[in-house]
mmCIF file of C-alpha atoms in Angstrom:
data_model
loop_
_atom_site.group_PDB
_atom_site.id
_atom_site.type_symbol
_atom_site.label_atom_id
_atom_site.label_comp_id
_atom_site.label_asym_id
_atom_site.label_seq_id
_atom_site.Cartn_x
_atom_site.Cartn_y
_atom_site.Cartn_z
ATOM 1 C CA MET A 1 11.159 2.117 25.886
ATOM 2 C CA ARG A 2 14.046 3.064 23.782
ATOM 3 C CA LEU A 3 14.686 0.440 21.061
ATOM 4 C CA GLY A 4 17.739 -0.128 18.718
ATOM 5 C CA VAL A 5 17.571 -2.116 15.441
ATOM 6 C CA LEU A 6 20.922 -3.015 14.165
ATOM 7 C CA ASP A 7 20.575 -3.934 10.342
ATOM 8 C CA ILE A 8 23.563 -5.792 9.001
ATOM 9 C CA GLY A 9 23.024 -5.674 5.500
ATOM 10 C CA SER A 10 25.068 -6.052 2.211
ATOM 11 C CA ASN A 11 26.044 -2.408 1.872
ATOM 12 C CA THR A 12 25.934 -1.036 5.603
ATOM 13 C CA VAL A 13 25.693 -1.686 9.063
ATOM 14 C CA HIS A 14 22.805 0.675 10.123
ATOM 15 C CA LEU A 15 21.664 1.403 13.811
ATOM 16 C CA LEU A 16 18.224 2.879 14.130
ATOM 17 C CA VAL A 17 17.419 3.888 17.669
ATOM 18 C CA ALA A 18 13.726 5.026 18.411
ATOM 19 C CA ASP A 19 11.439 5.582 21.293
ATOM 20 C CA ALA A 20 8.380 3.322 21.341
ATOM 21 C CA HIS A 21 5.531 1.713 23.259
ATOM 22 C CA PRO A 22 2.801 -0.789 22.443
ATOM 23 C CA GLY A 23 0.106 0.574 20.378
ATOM 24 C CA GLY A 24 2.191 3.697 19.411
ATOM 25 C CA ARG A 25 4.152 5.059 16.578
ATOM 26 C CA PRO A 26 7.964 4.569 17.026
ATOM 27 C CA LEU A 27 9.539 7.919 17.011
ATOM 28 C CA ALA A 28 12.984 7.910 15.628
ATOM 29 C CA ALA A 29 15.790 9.335 17.965
ATOM 30 C CA SER A 30 18.966 8.782 15.864
ATOM 31 C CA SER A 31 20.336 6.728 13.105
ATOM 32 C CA HIS A 32 24.068 5.636 12.613
ATOM 33 C CA ARG A 33 25.386 4.086 9.555
ATOM 34 C CA THR A 34 28.871 2.396 8.556
ATOM 35 C CA VAL A 35 29.181 1.910 4.760
ATOM 36 C CA LEU A 36 30.774 -1.520 4.088
ATOM 37 C CA ARG A 37 29.788 -2.809 0.752
ATOM 38 C CA LEU A 38 30.204 -6.522 1.892
ATOM 39 C CA MET A 39 30.002 -7.724 -1.707
ATOM 40 C CA ARG A 40 33.504 -6.287 -2.469
ATOM 41 C CA TYR A 41 34.887 -8.554 0.419
ATOM 42 C CA LEU A 42 33.560 -11.920 -1.348
ATOM 43 C CA THR A 43 36.151 -14.409 -2.045
ATOM 44 C CA PRO A 44 35.839 -16.364 -5.448
ATOM 45 C CA GLY A 45 34.466 -19.280 -3.327
ATOM 46 C CA GLY A 46 31.561 -16.991 -1.975
ATOM 47 C CA ALA A 47 33.195 -16.415 1.617
ATOM 48 C CA ILE A 48 33.733 -12.961 3.261
ATOM 49 C CA SER A 49 37.332 -12.562 3.398
ATOM 50 C CA GLU A 50 39.101 -11.975 6.835
ATOM 51 C CA GLU A 51 39.408 -8.434 6.048
ATOM 52 C CA GLY A 52 35.757 -8.001 5.326
ATOM 53 C CA VAL A 53 35.034 -10.133 8.554
ATOM 54 C CA ARG A 54 37.066 -7.631 10.626
ATOM 55 C CA ALA A 55 35.593 -4.738 9.124
ATOM 56 C CA LEU A 56 32.016 -6.027 9.888
ATOM 57 C CA VAL A 57 32.908 -6.818 13.430
ATOM 58 C CA ASP A 58 34.526 -3.396 14.086
ATOM 59 C CA ALA A 59 31.170 -1.636 12.605
ATOM 60 C CA VAL A 60 28.954 -3.875 14.884
ATOM 61 C CA SER A 61 31.123 -3.147 17.911
ATOM 62 C CA ARG A 62 30.932 0.523 17.378
ATOM 63 C CA ALA A 63 27.067 0.168 16.919
ATOM 64 C CA ARG A 64 26.909 -1.767 20.116
ATOM 65 C CA ASP A 65 28.746 1.096 21.910
ATOM 66 C CA LEU A 66 26.708 3.731 20.378
ATOM 67 C CA ALA A 67 23.402 1.870 21.454
ATOM 68 C CA GLY A 68 24.827 1.905 25.066
ATOM 69 C CA GLU A 69 25.840 5.594 24.856
ATOM 70 C CA GLU A 70 22.025 6.189 23.632
ATOM 71 C CA LYS A 71 20.705 4.052 26.589
ATOM 72 C CA VAL A 72 19.025 1.509 24.232
ATOM 73 C CA GLU A 73 17.068 -0.849 26.451
ATOM 74 C CA GLU A 74 16.629 -3.716 23.784
ATOM 75 C CA LEU A 75 18.880 -4.028 20.950
ATOM 76 C CA LEU A 76 17.354 -6.143 17.906
ATOM 77 C CA PRO A 77 20.285 -7.230 15.684
ATOM 78 C CA THR A 78 19.404 -8.573 12.082
ATOM 79 C CA ALA A 79 21.265 -9.902 9.136
ATOM 80 C CA THR A 80 20.251 -10.265 5.733
ATOM 81 C CA SER A 81 21.541 -11.741 2.417
ATOM 82 C CA ALA A 82 25.223 -10.812 2.441
ATOM 83 C CA VAL A 83 25.826 -12.800 5.850
ATOM 84 C CA ARG A 84 22.911 -15.303 5.070
ATOM 85 C CA GLU A 85 24.388 -16.574 1.841
ATOM 86 C CA ALA A 86 28.255 -16.269 2.463
ATOM 87 C CA ALA A 87 30.173 -19.720 2.155
ATOM 88 C CA ASN A 88 31.700 -18.749 5.821
ATOM 89 C CA GLY A 89 28.303 -17.574 7.090
ATOM 90 C CA ALA A 90 28.190 -19.577 10.378
ATOM 91 C CA GLU A 91 31.491 -18.478 11.270
ATOM 92 C CA VAL A 92 30.773 -14.740 10.490
ATOM 93 C CA ILE A 93 27.593 -15.146 12.555
ATOM 94 C CA ALA A 94 29.620 -16.532 15.413
ATOM 95 C CA ARG A 95 31.871 -13.645 15.507
ATOM 96 C CA ILE A 96 29.142 -11.094 14.962
ATOM 97 C CA GLU A 97 27.478 -12.637 18.112
ATOM 98 C CA GLU A 98 30.690 -12.691 20.200
ATOM 99 C CA ALA A 99 31.024 -8.924 19.343
ATOM 100 C CA LEU A 100 27.442 -8.136 20.294
ATOM 101 C CA GLY A 101 27.204 -10.394 23.320
ATOM 102 C CA GLN A 102 23.759 -11.582 22.258
ATOM 103 C CA PRO A 103 22.135 -13.762 19.628
ATOM 104 C CA LEU A 104 21.887 -12.465 16.003
ATOM 105 C CA GLN A 105 18.515 -12.869 14.128
ATOM 106 C CA VAL A 106 19.398 -13.937 10.508
ATOM 107 C CA LEU A 107 16.427 -13.260 8.271
ATOM 108 C CA GLY A 108 15.555 -15.451 5.397
ATOM 109 C CA GLY A 109 14.636 -13.639 1.991
ATOM 110 C CA GLU A 110 10.860 -14.089 2.383
ATOM 111 C CA THR A 111 11.062 -13.258 5.957
ATOM 112 C CA GLU A 112 12.864 -9.907 5.177
ATOM 113 C CA ALA A 113 9.956 -9.219 2.420
ATOM 114 C CA ARG A 114 7.275 -9.969 5.108
ATOM 115 C CA PHE A 115 8.942 -7.225 7.641
ATOM 116 C CA THR A 116 9.349 -4.798 5.135
ATOM 117 C CA PHE A 117 5.676 -5.116 3.707
ATOM 118 C CA LEU A 118 4.460 -4.829 7.435
ATOM 119 C CA ALA A 119 6.206 -1.445 7.775
ATOM 120 C CA VAL A 120 5.068 -0.149 4.466
ATOM 121 C CA ARG A 121 1.363 -1.400 5.523
ATOM 122 C CA ARG A 122 1.796 0.390 8.755
ATOM 123 C CA TRP A 123 3.050 3.667 7.041
ATOM 124 C CA PHE A 124 0.286 3.794 4.233
ATOM 125 C CA GLY A 125 -2.515 2.611 6.488
ATOM 126 C CA TRP A 126 -5.590 -0.004 5.638
ATOM 127 C CA SER A 127 -6.978 2.539 3.425
ATOM 128 C CA ALA A 128 -4.258 1.883 0.855
ATOM 129 C CA GLY A 129 -5.952 -1.345 -0.058
ATOM 130 C CA ARG A 130 -3.815 -3.758 -1.879
ATOM 131 C CA ILE A 131 -0.081 -3.076 -2.015
ATOM 132 C CA LEU A 132 2.741 -4.322 -4.287
ATOM 133 C CA LEU A 133 6.143 -3.887 -2.806
ATOM 134 C CA PHE A 134 9.533 -3.492 -4.390
ATOM 135 C CA ASP A 135 12.636 -3.226 -1.956
ATOM 136 C CA ILE A 136 16.133 -3.330 -3.305
ATOM 137 C CA GLY A 137 19.126 -4.261 -0.889
ATOM 138 C CA GLY A 138 22.741 -4.855 -1.936
ATOM 139 C CA GLY A 139 22.210 -8.509 -2.352
ATOM 140 C CA SER A 140 18.589 -9.210 -2.958
ATOM 141 C CA LEU A 141 15.222 -7.729 -4.363
ATOM 142 C CA GLU A 142 12.261 -8.496 -2.475
ATOM 143 C CA ILE A 143 8.670 -8.548 -4.022
ATOM 144 C CA ALA A 144 5.759 -8.689 -1.811
ATOM 145 C CA ALA A 145 2.008 -8.124 -2.320
ATOM 146 C CA GLY A 146 -1.187 -8.197 -0.240
ATOM 147 C CA ASP A 147 -4.247 -6.472 1.174
ATOM 148 C CA GLU A 148 -3.454 -7.392 5.026
ATOM 149 C CA ASP A 149 -0.739 -6.595 7.715
ATOM 150 C CA LEU A 150 1.481 -9.435 6.155
ATOM 151 C CA PRO A 151 1.670 -10.283 2.214
ATOM 152 C CA ASP A 152 -0.144 -13.155 0.771
ATOM 153 C CA TYR A 153 2.942 -13.361 -1.774
ATOM 154 C CA ALA A 154 6.488 -12.713 -0.804
ATOM 155 C CA GLU A 155 9.660 -13.579 -2.797
ATOM 156 C CA SER A 156 13.282 -12.667 -2.671
ATOM 157 C CA VAL A 157 15.673 -13.099 -5.594
ATOM 158 C CA PRO A 158 19.357 -12.551 -6.039
ATOM 159 C CA LEU A 159 19.012 -9.078 -7.902
ATOM 160 C CA GLY A 160 20.401 -6.699 -5.409
ATOM 161 C CA ALA A 161 22.257 -3.590 -6.815
ATOM 162 C CA GLY A 162 25.625 -4.493 -5.227
ATOM 163 C CA ARG A 163 25.670 -8.225 -6.571
ATOM 164 C CA MET A 164 24.431 -7.092 -9.966
ATOM 165 C CA THR A 165 27.343 -4.231 -10.225
ATOM 166 C CA LEU A 166 29.874 -6.963 -9.193
ATOM 167 C CA ALA A 167 28.477 -9.405 -11.835
ATOM 168 C CA TYR A 168 27.389 -7.098 -14.770
ATOM 169 C CA LEU A 169 28.766 -3.510 -14.272
ATOM 170 C CA MET A 170 32.232 -3.455 -13.015
ATOM 171 C CA GLU A 171 33.574 -1.220 -15.678
ATOM 172 C CA ASP A 172 33.377 2.510 -14.912
ATOM 173 C CA PRO A 173 31.367 3.767 -16.625
ATOM 174 C CA PRO A 174 29.778 0.441 -17.537
ATOM 175 C CA GLY A 175 28.287 1.429 -21.120
ATOM 176 C CA GLU A 176 25.218 0.249 -22.770
ATOM 177 C CA LYS A 177 26.133 -3.221 -23.677
ATOM 178 C CA ALA A 178 26.710 -4.213 -20.084
ATOM 179 C CA VAL A 179 23.600 -2.605 -19.268
ATOM 180 C CA ALA A 180 21.783 -4.778 -21.764
ATOM 181 C CA GLU A 181 23.214 -7.857 -20.590
ATOM 182 C CA LEU A 182 21.992 -7.075 -16.963
ATOM 183 C CA ARG A 183 18.528 -6.234 -18.422
ATOM 184 C CA ALA A 184 18.327 -9.742 -20.041
ATOM 185 C CA HIS A 185 19.517 -11.255 -16.772
ATOM 186 C CA ALA A 186 16.828 -9.504 -14.645
ATOM 187 C CA ALA A 187 13.964 -9.923 -16.954
ATOM 188 C CA GLN A 188 14.846 -13.719 -16.946
ATOM 189 C CA VAL A 189 14.936 -13.891 -13.048
ATOM 190 C CA LEU A 190 11.843 -11.894 -12.848
ATOM 191 C CA GLU A 191 9.836 -13.849 -15.342
ATOM 192 C CA PRO A 192 8.461 -16.752 -12.990
ATOM 193 C CA ILE A 193 7.268 -13.766 -10.303
ATOM 194 C CA ALA A 194 5.398 -12.065 -13.313
ATOM 195 C CA ALA A 195 3.665 -15.318 -14.151
ATOM 196 C CA THR A 196 2.816 -16.075 -10.477
ATOM 197 C CA LEU A 197 1.422 -12.469 -9.996
ATOM 198 C CA LYS A 198 -0.382 -12.343 -13.380
ATOM 199 C CA GLY A 199 -3.745 -13.525 -12.010
ATOM 200 C CA ALA A 200 -3.437 -11.749 -8.652
ATOM 201 C CA PRO A 201 -5.801 -8.706 -7.907
ATOM 202 C CA ARG A 202 -4.298 -5.351 -9.250
ATOM 203 C CA ALA A 203 -2.699 -3.226 -6.565
ATOM 204 C CA ASP A 204 -4.193 0.034 -5.442
ATOM 205 C CA HIS A 205 -0.748 1.402 -4.439
ATOM 206 C CA VAL A 206 2.760 0.283 -5.944
ATOM 207 C CA VAL A 207 5.392 1.141 -3.229
ATOM 208 C CA GLY A 208 9.204 1.015 -3.220
ATOM 209 C CA SER A 209 11.458 1.045 -0.189
ATOM 210 C CA SER A 210 15.216 0.983 0.438
ATOM 211 C CA LYS A 211 17.873 3.596 0.127
ATOM 212 C CA THR A 212 18.341 2.715 -3.445
ATOM 213 C CA ILE A 213 14.736 3.356 -4.495
ATOM 214 C CA ARG A 214 14.544 6.492 -2.469
ATOM 215 C CA SER A 215 17.790 7.986 -4.235
ATOM 216 C CA LEU A 216 16.427 7.074 -7.681
ATOM 217 C CA ALA A 217 13.159 8.693 -6.611
ATOM 218 C CA ARG A 218 14.975 12.040 -5.887
ATOM 219 C CA LEU A 219 16.975 11.700 -8.999
ATOM 220 C CA ALA A 220 13.971 10.838 -11.629
ATOM 221 C CA GLY A 221 11.038 11.223 -9.600
ATOM 222 C CA PHE A 222 8.861 14.082 -8.272
ATOM 223 C CA PRO A 223 6.841 14.923 -5.165
ATOM 224 C CA ARG A 224 3.000 14.806 -4.898
ATOM 225 C CA ASN A 225 0.809 15.667 -1.916
ATOM 226 C CA GLY A 226 -0.055 12.995 0.413
ATOM 227 C CA TRP A 227 -3.282 12.259 2.224
ATOM 228 C CA SER A 228 -2.100 14.522 5.040
ATOM 229 C CA GLY A 229 -0.783 17.212 3.002
ATOM 230 C CA THR A 230 2.871 15.929 3.597
ATOM 231 C CA PRO A 231 4.519 15.410 0.167
ATOM 232 C CA ARG A 232 5.378 11.817 -0.840
ATOM 233 C CA MET A 233 7.888 10.823 -3.697
ATOM 234 C CA VAL A 234 6.630 9.144 -6.826
ATOM 235 C CA LEU A 235 8.992 7.575 -9.257
ATOM 236 C CA PRO A 236 7.544 6.930 -12.891
ATOM 237 C CA ARG A 237 8.877 3.989 -14.832
ATOM 238 C CA GLN A 238 9.364 6.160 -18.045
ATOM 239 C CA SER A 239 11.449 8.662 -16.278
ATOM 240 C CA LEU A 240 13.569 6.019 -14.745
ATOM 241 C CA GLY A 241 14.027 4.416 -17.938
ATOM 242 C CA GLN A 242 15.239 7.610 -19.660
ATOM 243 C CA TRP A 243 17.978 8.309 -17.041
ATOM 244 C CA ILE A 244 19.408 4.519 -17.112
ATOM 245 C CA PRO A 245 21.428 5.572 -20.265
ATOM 246 C CA ARG A 246 22.712 8.465 -18.945
ATOM 247 C CA LEU A 247 23.936 6.754 -15.895
ATOM 248 C CA ALA A 248 25.741 4.088 -17.797
ATOM 249 C CA ARG A 249 27.695 6.912 -19.564
ATOM 250 C CA ILE A 250 28.635 8.730 -16.438
ATOM 251 C CA PRO A 251 31.709 7.865 -14.303
ATOM 252 C CA ALA A 252 30.972 6.893 -10.651
ATOM 253 C CA ALA A 253 32.867 9.860 -9.271
ATOM 254 C CA VAL A 254 30.496 12.115 -11.356
ATOM 255 C CA ARG A 255 27.291 10.501 -10.266
ATOM 256 C CA LYS A 256 27.626 11.593 -6.686
ATOM 257 C CA GLU A 257 26.856 15.316 -7.966
ATOM 258 C CA LEU A 258 23.377 14.054 -9.460
ATOM 259 C CA PRO A 259 20.364 14.753 -7.104
ATOM 260 C CA GLY A 260 19.588 12.188 -4.567
ATOM 261 C CA ILE A 261 22.676 10.124 -5.392
ATOM 262 C CA THR A 262 24.754 9.853 -2.012
ATOM 263 C CA PRO A 263 28.491 8.955 -2.404
ATOM 264 C CA GLU A 264 27.949 5.349 -0.862
ATOM 265 C CA ARG A 265 25.321 4.817 -3.832
ATOM 266 C CA THR A 266 27.353 5.955 -6.755
ATOM 267 C CA VAL A 267 28.804 2.667 -7.583
ATOM 268 C CA GLN A 268 25.628 0.584 -7.742
ATOM 269 C CA ILE A 269 23.125 3.086 -8.233
ATOM 270 C CA THR A 270 23.082 2.145 -12.011
ATOM 271 C CA ALA A 271 22.514 -1.505 -11.484
ATOM 272 C CA GLY A 272 19.691 -0.570 -8.986
ATOM 273 C CA ALA A 273 17.985 1.512 -11.611
ATOM 274 C CA VAL A 274 18.177 -1.317 -14.188
ATOM 275 C CA VAL A 275 16.717 -3.994 -11.734
ATOM 276 C CA LEU A 276 13.925 -1.541 -10.650
ATOM 277 C CA HIS A 277 12.940 -0.665 -14.204
ATOM 278 C CA GLU A 278 12.849 -4.384 -15.132
ATOM 279 C CA ALA A 279 10.809 -5.348 -12.226
ATOM 280 C CA MET A 280 8.442 -2.515 -12.924
ATOM 281 C CA LYS A 281 8.257 -3.495 -16.531
ATOM 282 C CA ALA A 282 7.726 -7.391 -15.780
ATOM 283 C CA LEU A 283 4.854 -6.498 -13.466
ATOM 284 C CA ASN A 284 3.285 -3.795 -15.601
ATOM 285 C CA VAL A 285 3.886 -1.011 -13.154
ATOM 286 C CA SER A 286 3.918 2.395 -14.486
ATOM 287 C CA GLU A 287 4.838 4.377 -11.283
ATOM 288 C CA LEU A 288 5.479 3.643 -7.722
ATOM 289 C CA GLU A 289 5.402 5.599 -4.274
ATOM 290 C CA VAL A 290 8.253 5.800 -1.932
ATOM 291 C CA SER A 291 7.796 4.563 1.758
ATOM 292 C CA PRO A 292 10.251 5.967 4.288
ATOM 293 C CA TRP A 293 9.661 3.135 6.324
ATOM 294 C CA ALA A 294 11.479 -0.270 5.479
ATOM 295 C CA LEU A 295 13.079 -3.395 7.080
ATOM 296 C CA ARG A 296 14.287 -1.673 10.171
ATOM 297 C CA GLU A 297 10.779 -0.314 11.014
ATOM 298 C CA GLY A 298 9.299 -3.744 10.370
ATOM 299 C CA VAL A 299 11.498 -5.441 12.854
ATOM 300 C CA MET A 300 10.791 -2.847 15.318
ATOM 301 C CA LEU A 301 7.121 -2.643 14.736
ATOM 302 C CA ARG A 302 6.902 -6.751 15.028
ATOM 303 C CA TYR A 303 8.784 -6.473 18.310
ATOM 304 C CA ILE A 304 6.414 -3.817 19.739
ATOM 305 C CA GLU A 305 3.550 -5.717 18.815
ATOM 306 C CA GLU A 306 4.634 -8.944 20.450
ATOM 307 C CA LEU A 307 5.540 -6.908 23.678
ATOM 308 C CA GLY A 308 1.960 -5.342 23.778
ATOM 309 C CA TRP A 309 0.249 -8.615 23.213
ATOM 310 C CA SER A 310 2.255 -10.320 26.101
#
């Protein structure tokens, strides 16, 4: 059957269309993205402004129409931290559901981490052993670890690249002092996670997912042969750390000329780099591998699995 996952995130409204069947690997047919950066529409009270809600509803409506044009048989709409945590979240959800004509699944932070971990596990396979996962969105950072389909540890913290840009790096370029303040904040938030995972078994593979991490890997990482000969991207912490002072000195308009930095990531890529570097440092990670599968694939895989067993 043809499935569509509509991911309503902090940065984008992203529709992934794929052909899938129980027991098989979903094959992507198309991908449609509308860049919103909902964080810029937040009022001082934490609500999404009317302008932001209208932009969100328009993007959702376009995605619904595209799903119809592509003959999607089942649309799986999900929303993450920006909608979940907005002061007027209930009203925003109601308007999205009205535009879609169906219920919206609003994911909690831990659930988001579990779905993403499932996708990464399926991509890397059982032979990968224990996996430690980092996933950076616009509003939150998810960390998960485990050696089975679902993680035995999953946590979500408000260290998303968009959120941290608004809180610490609004100057363009932000400069080293602002970066140092963000480093200190991220380290403080990550300290309890590091303490919890200190006694856990060491991961066989450390994996990063999300567009922010893929962009940083293209900027500061390198390809390495995978098990099947297909190149996979690796991002060393040392190389990432060397790029952060440069990113902090470069205006946003210039960052889009750098390798791997797309126009929609130019504003918040510095914050993403700082948060990821601090997360790797806190958990004593020297390098990570990049997974092309993340939350959308996890939602789809979970649906296919339930369909197969039923």
